[in-house]
Short mmCIF file of C-alpha atoms in Angstrom, two decimals:
data_model
loop_
_atom_site.label_atom_id
_atom_site.label_comp_id
_atom_site.label_asym_id
_atom_site.label_seq_id
_atom_site.Cartn_x
_atom_site.Cartn_y
_atom_site.Cartn_z
CA GLU N 1 0.02 -0.10 -0.02
CA LEU N 2 1.10 3.50 -0.69
CA LYS N 3 -0.60 6.30 1.06
CA VAL N 4 -0.08 10.00 1.57
CA ALA N 5 -1.61 12.48 4.14
CA GLU N 6 -5.03 13.83 3.48
CA GLY N 7 -5.04 16.45 0.90
CA LYS N 8 -1.69 15.56 -0.75
CA THR N 9 -0.63 14.17 -3.99
CA LEU N 10 0.57 10.64 -5.25
CA SER N 11 1.93 10.14 -8.45
CA LEU N 12 3.26 6.92 -10.69
CA ILE N 13 4.66 8.38 -13.89
CA GLY N 14 7.07 6.16 -16.03
CA GLY N 15 6.76 3.09 -18.35
CA PRO N 16 4.07 0.44 -18.30
CA LEU N 17 2.01 0.47 -15.09
CA GLU N 18 0.55 -2.73 -13.77
CA ILE N 19 -1.31 -2.40 -10.38
CA LYS N 20 -2.71 -5.62 -9.01
CA ASN N 21 -3.38 -8.23 -6.19
CA GLY N 22 -5.23 -6.05 -3.84
CA THR N 23 -6.40 -7.37 -0.45
CA ILE N 24 -10.23 -7.84 0.28
CA PHE N 25 -12.27 -9.10 3.44
CA LYS N 26 -15.14 -10.89 3.30
CA THR N 27 -17.45 -11.21 6.21
CA PRO N 28 -20.90 -13.10 6.08
CA VAL N 29 -23.89 -11.14 7.24
CA THR N 30 -27.39 -12.13 8.31
CA ASP N 31 -29.82 -9.24 8.87
CA SER N 32 -33.29 -8.07 7.88
CA TYR N 33 -32.29 -8.36 4.07
CA GLY N 34 -31.34 -12.12 4.45
CA GLU N 35 -27.83 -13.49 4.11
CA TRP N 36 -25.09 -11.84 2.19
CA VAL N 37 -21.45 -11.36 2.41
CA ASP N 38 -20.03 -7.74 3.36
CA VAL N 39 -16.85 -7.00 1.44
CA VAL N 40 -14.39 -4.56 2.57
CA ARG N 41 -11.60 -3.43 0.10
CA SER N 42 -8.10 -2.22 1.26
CA PRO N 43 -6.68 0.42 -1.17
CA LEU N 44 -3.21 -0.10 -2.89
CA LEU N 45 -2.97 3.68 -3.50
CA GLN N 46 -4.75 6.12 -1.26
CA ALA N 47 -4.77 10.00 -1.20
CA ALA N 48 -7.89 10.91 1.05
CA HIS N 49 -9.35 14.16 -0.09
CA GLY N 50 -6.15 14.58 -2.39
CA ARG N 51 -5.01 13.60 -5.93
CA ILE N 52 -3.56 10.47 -7.56
CA ASN N 53 -1.79 10.79 -10.99
CA LEU N 54 -1.29 7.46 -13.15
CA ALA N 55 0.56 8.11 -16.48
CA SER N 56 2.33 5.48 -18.78
CA VAL N 57 4.78 6.91 -21.27
CA ALA N 58 6.48 5.13 -24.29
CA SER N 59 8.53 7.51 -25.92
CA PRO N 60 10.54 10.70 -24.82
CA GLY N 61 8.56 13.67 -23.31
CA GLU N 62 7.16 15.36 -20.33
CA ILE N 63 4.13 14.74 -18.24
CA ILE N 64 3.19 17.88 -16.22
CA PRO N 65 0.33 17.67 -13.64
CA ARG N 66 -1.85 20.83 -14.02
CA ALA N 67 -4.95 21.72 -12.10
CA LEU N 68 -7.40 20.00 -14.10
CA GLY N 69 -5.32 17.06 -15.91
CA LEU N 70 -1.99 15.95 -17.09
CA GLU N 71 -0.45 17.83 -19.80
CA ARG N 72 2.04 16.21 -22.18
CA ILE N 73 4.73 18.05 -23.79
CA GLY N 74 6.49 16.54 -26.85
CA LEU N 75 5.35 13.11 -26.23
CA GLN N 76 4.32 10.87 -28.94
CA HIS N 77 3.29 7.57 -27.53
CA LEU N 78 1.86 6.52 -24.31
CA GLY N 79 2.30 3.21 -22.63
CA ASN N 80 -0.51 0.83 -21.37
CA ILE N 81 -1.88 0.82 -17.58
CA SER N 82 -3.49 -2.08 -16.01
CA LEU N 83 -5.59 -2.29 -12.77
CA THR N 84 -6.55 -6.18 -11.84
CA GLU N 85 -6.98 -8.55 -9.15
CA HIS N 86 -8.80 -6.00 -6.78
CA ALA N 87 -6.27 -2.98 -7.32
CA PHE N 88 -8.36 -0.52 -5.53
CA ILE N 89 -7.20 3.39 -5.85
CA ASP N 90 -9.04 5.69 -3.24
CA VAL N 91 -9.22 9.34 -2.98
CA SER N 92 -12.33 9.71 -0.99
CA GLY N 93 -12.70 12.15 1.79
CA ALA N 94 -14.47 15.00 3.27
CA GLY N 95 -14.42 16.26 -0.39
CA GLY N 96 -13.96 13.64 -2.81
CA GLY N 97 -10.55 13.93 -4.33
CA SER N 98 -9.36 13.60 -7.83
CA ILE N 99 -7.74 10.71 -9.89
CA TYR N 100 -5.94 11.45 -13.42
CA ILE N 101 -4.94 8.48 -15.59
CA LEU N 102 -3.31 8.81 -18.92
CA GLY N 103 -2.36 5.75 -21.20
CA ASN N 104 -2.58 4.25 -24.46
CA ASN N 105 -4.85 1.23 -23.44
CA VAL N 106 -6.27 1.41 -19.91
CA PHE N 107 -7.31 -2.07 -18.64
CA ILE N 108 -9.43 -2.41 -15.36
CA ALA N 109 -10.84 -5.86 -14.30
CA LYS N 110 -11.77 -6.22 -10.82
CA GLY N 111 -10.10 -2.95 -10.48
CA TYR N 112 -11.69 0.06 -8.65
CA LEU N 113 -11.54 3.87 -8.79
CA TRP N 114 -13.08 5.74 -5.84
CA GLY N 115 -13.51 9.15 -5.46
CA LYS N 116 -16.30 9.34 -2.85
CA THR N 117 -17.55 12.66 -1.20
CA LEU N 118 -17.96 12.08 2.57
CA GLY N 119 -18.51 15.74 3.57
CA ALA N 120 -19.50 19.19 2.89
CA GLU N 121 -17.01 19.81 0.04
CA HIS N 122 -17.82 19.04 -3.44
CA GLY N 123 -16.23 16.21 -5.19
CA GLY N 124 -13.27 16.15 -7.30
CA ARG N 125 -12.45 14.78 -10.69
CA ILE N 126 -11.74 11.09 -11.97
CA GLU N 127 -10.53 11.49 -15.40
CA VAL N 128 -9.21 8.55 -17.75
CA GLN N 129 -7.65 9.35 -21.09
CA ALA N 130 -6.78 6.43 -23.50
CA ASP N 131 -5.04 7.29 -26.77
CA ASN N 132 -6.58 3.74 -27.98
CA ASN N 133 -9.10 1.72 -25.90
CA MET N 134 -10.34 1.69 -22.10
CA GLU N 135 -11.90 -1.43 -20.71
CA LEU N 136 -13.83 -1.92 -17.49
CA LEU N 137 -14.57 -5.71 -16.91
CA GLN N 138 -15.42 -8.13 -14.24
CA GLY N 139 -16.86 -5.82 -11.72
CA GLY N 140 -14.57 -3.07 -12.02
CA GLN N 141 -15.93 0.26 -10.94
CA VAL N 142 -15.51 3.92 -11.13
CA VAL N 143 -17.23 5.62 -8.41
CA GLY N 144 -17.78 9.24 -7.94
CA ASN N 145 -20.78 9.02 -5.28
CA THR N 146 -21.63 11.28 -2.65
CA GLU N 147 -22.65 10.42 0.75
CA GLY N 148 -22.24 13.90 2.31
CA THR N 149 -23.80 17.25 1.71
CA GLY N 150 -21.23 18.02 -0.93
CA LYS N 151 -21.96 17.30 -4.80
CA GLY N 152 -20.85 14.10 -6.19
CA SER N 153 -17.71 13.72 -8.39
CA LEU N 154 -17.19 14.55 -12.31
CA LEU N 155 -16.38 10.98 -14.03
CA HIS N 156 -14.73 12.17 -17.59
CA VAL N 157 -13.56 9.30 -19.62
CA THR N 158 -12.01 9.54 -23.19
CA ALA N 159 -11.13 6.73 -25.34
CA LYS N 160 -9.94 7.48 -28.75
CA ASN N 161 -11.01 4.34 -30.33
CA LEU N 162 -13.04 1.95 -28.06
CA LEU N 163 -14.75 2.13 -24.49
CA ARG N 164 -16.03 -1.45 -23.51
CA VAL N 165 -17.64 -1.85 -20.12
CA ALA N 166 -18.55 -5.73 -19.37
CA GLY N 167 -20.50 -7.06 -16.48
CA TYR N 168 -20.92 -10.51 -15.23
CA LEU N 169 -23.64 -12.85 -16.65
CA ASP N 170 -23.38 -14.83 -13.38
CA ARG N 171 -25.89 -13.46 -10.62
CA ARG N 172 -23.73 -14.58 -7.96
CA TYR N 173 -21.53 -11.47 -8.54
CA ALA N 174 -23.42 -8.21 -6.89
CA ASN N 175 -20.67 -5.92 -8.22
CA THR N 176 -21.60 -4.70 -11.70
CA SER N 177 -19.21 -3.16 -13.74
CA GLY N 178 -19.79 0.60 -14.54
CA PHE N 179 -19.66 4.23 -13.88
CA TYR N 180 -21.53 5.46 -10.75
CA ALA N 181 -22.20 9.03 -9.41
CA ARG N 182 -24.90 8.46 -7.45
CA SER N 183 -26.27 10.51 -4.15
CA GLY N 184 -27.08 9.20 -0.74
CA ILE N 185 -26.16 5.51 -1.44
CA TRP N 186 -26.36 3.13 1.44
CA ILE N 187 -27.65 5.84 3.69
CA THR N 188 -30.86 7.19 4.77
CA LEU N 189 -30.28 11.03 4.82
CA MET N 190 -33.06 13.20 3.42
CA GLY N 191 -33.38 16.74 1.88
CA ASP N 192 -30.83 18.98 2.46
CA GLU N 193 -28.72 16.87 4.14
CA ILE N 194 -27.42 15.03 1.11
CA GLY N 195 -25.55 16.50 -1.63
CA ASP N 196 -26.45 16.41 -5.66
CA GLY N 197 -25.36 13.57 -7.56
CA GLY N 198 -22.17 13.96 -9.87
CA LEU N 199 -21.80 14.01 -13.61
CA ILE N 200 -20.72 11.19 -16.18
CA GLN N 201 -18.97 12.35 -19.38
CA LEU N 202 -18.17 9.27 -21.69
CA GLU N 203 -16.51 10.00 -25.06
CA ALA N 204 -15.18 7.47 -27.61
CA LYS N 205 -15.20 6.51 -31.21
CA ASN N 206 -17.22 3.27 -30.26
CA MET N 207 -18.99 2.22 -27.09
CA LEU N 208 -19.80 -1.26 -26.14
CA PHE N 209 -21.99 -1.88 -22.73
CA GLU N 210 -22.62 -5.60 -22.54
CA ASN N 211 -23.66 -8.13 -19.79
CA GLY N 212 -25.33 -6.18 -17.45
CA ALA N 213 -22.70 -3.39 -17.43
CA GLU N 214 -24.01 0.09 -16.16
CA THR N 215 -23.56 3.93 -15.88
CA SER N 216 -25.68 5.35 -13.23
CA VAL N 217 -26.31 8.80 -11.69
CA SER N 218 -29.48 8.76 -9.09
CA THR N 219 -30.21 10.21 -5.93
CA ASN N 220 -31.93 8.87 -2.67
CA SER N 221 -33.42 12.25 -1.70
#
């Protein structure tokens, strides 16, 4: 696990990035809803209410973190980025933090990008830029929900070729692949106690959602 202090920035910028083998804890629960399994994930990269930058390069040049993204200077080719096997990147906090990802192909399978807003400040941005394809598979999730009074995060994905999101056909898997910017999830606050849902922007030459994949903005208040 790599973790920085609240509000700080963590950057991984270099060649091909492969982030994998996260830790999960499963606890059987029996309540009024019946029998189910509570899953708690342990972040591999964490910057609570802060910022995480991931960029992969495959030619000479520079990557410069800016206020609203990653600028490339003199860089012709990007490398590939993968998040697999319960890789969990988390910037959730009093105001949701921001995650910026820049690569050629961005592959997320059983991987999670979370930027939940838990307090009164508005959420940040989760931005993925793929020069070729982005794939979100096997329960992979990009989450910008708000569970506080602040507005949810902006989720912005750009893939110059293909954006593919694929869920599970097997009903035993509760976590469906998708993008979420919901308001008031899992809690029962009402009215002014809960913030507005976030915003999802998806841009690609080709898009494919299959096997129950989702994109969802909703509110419980």
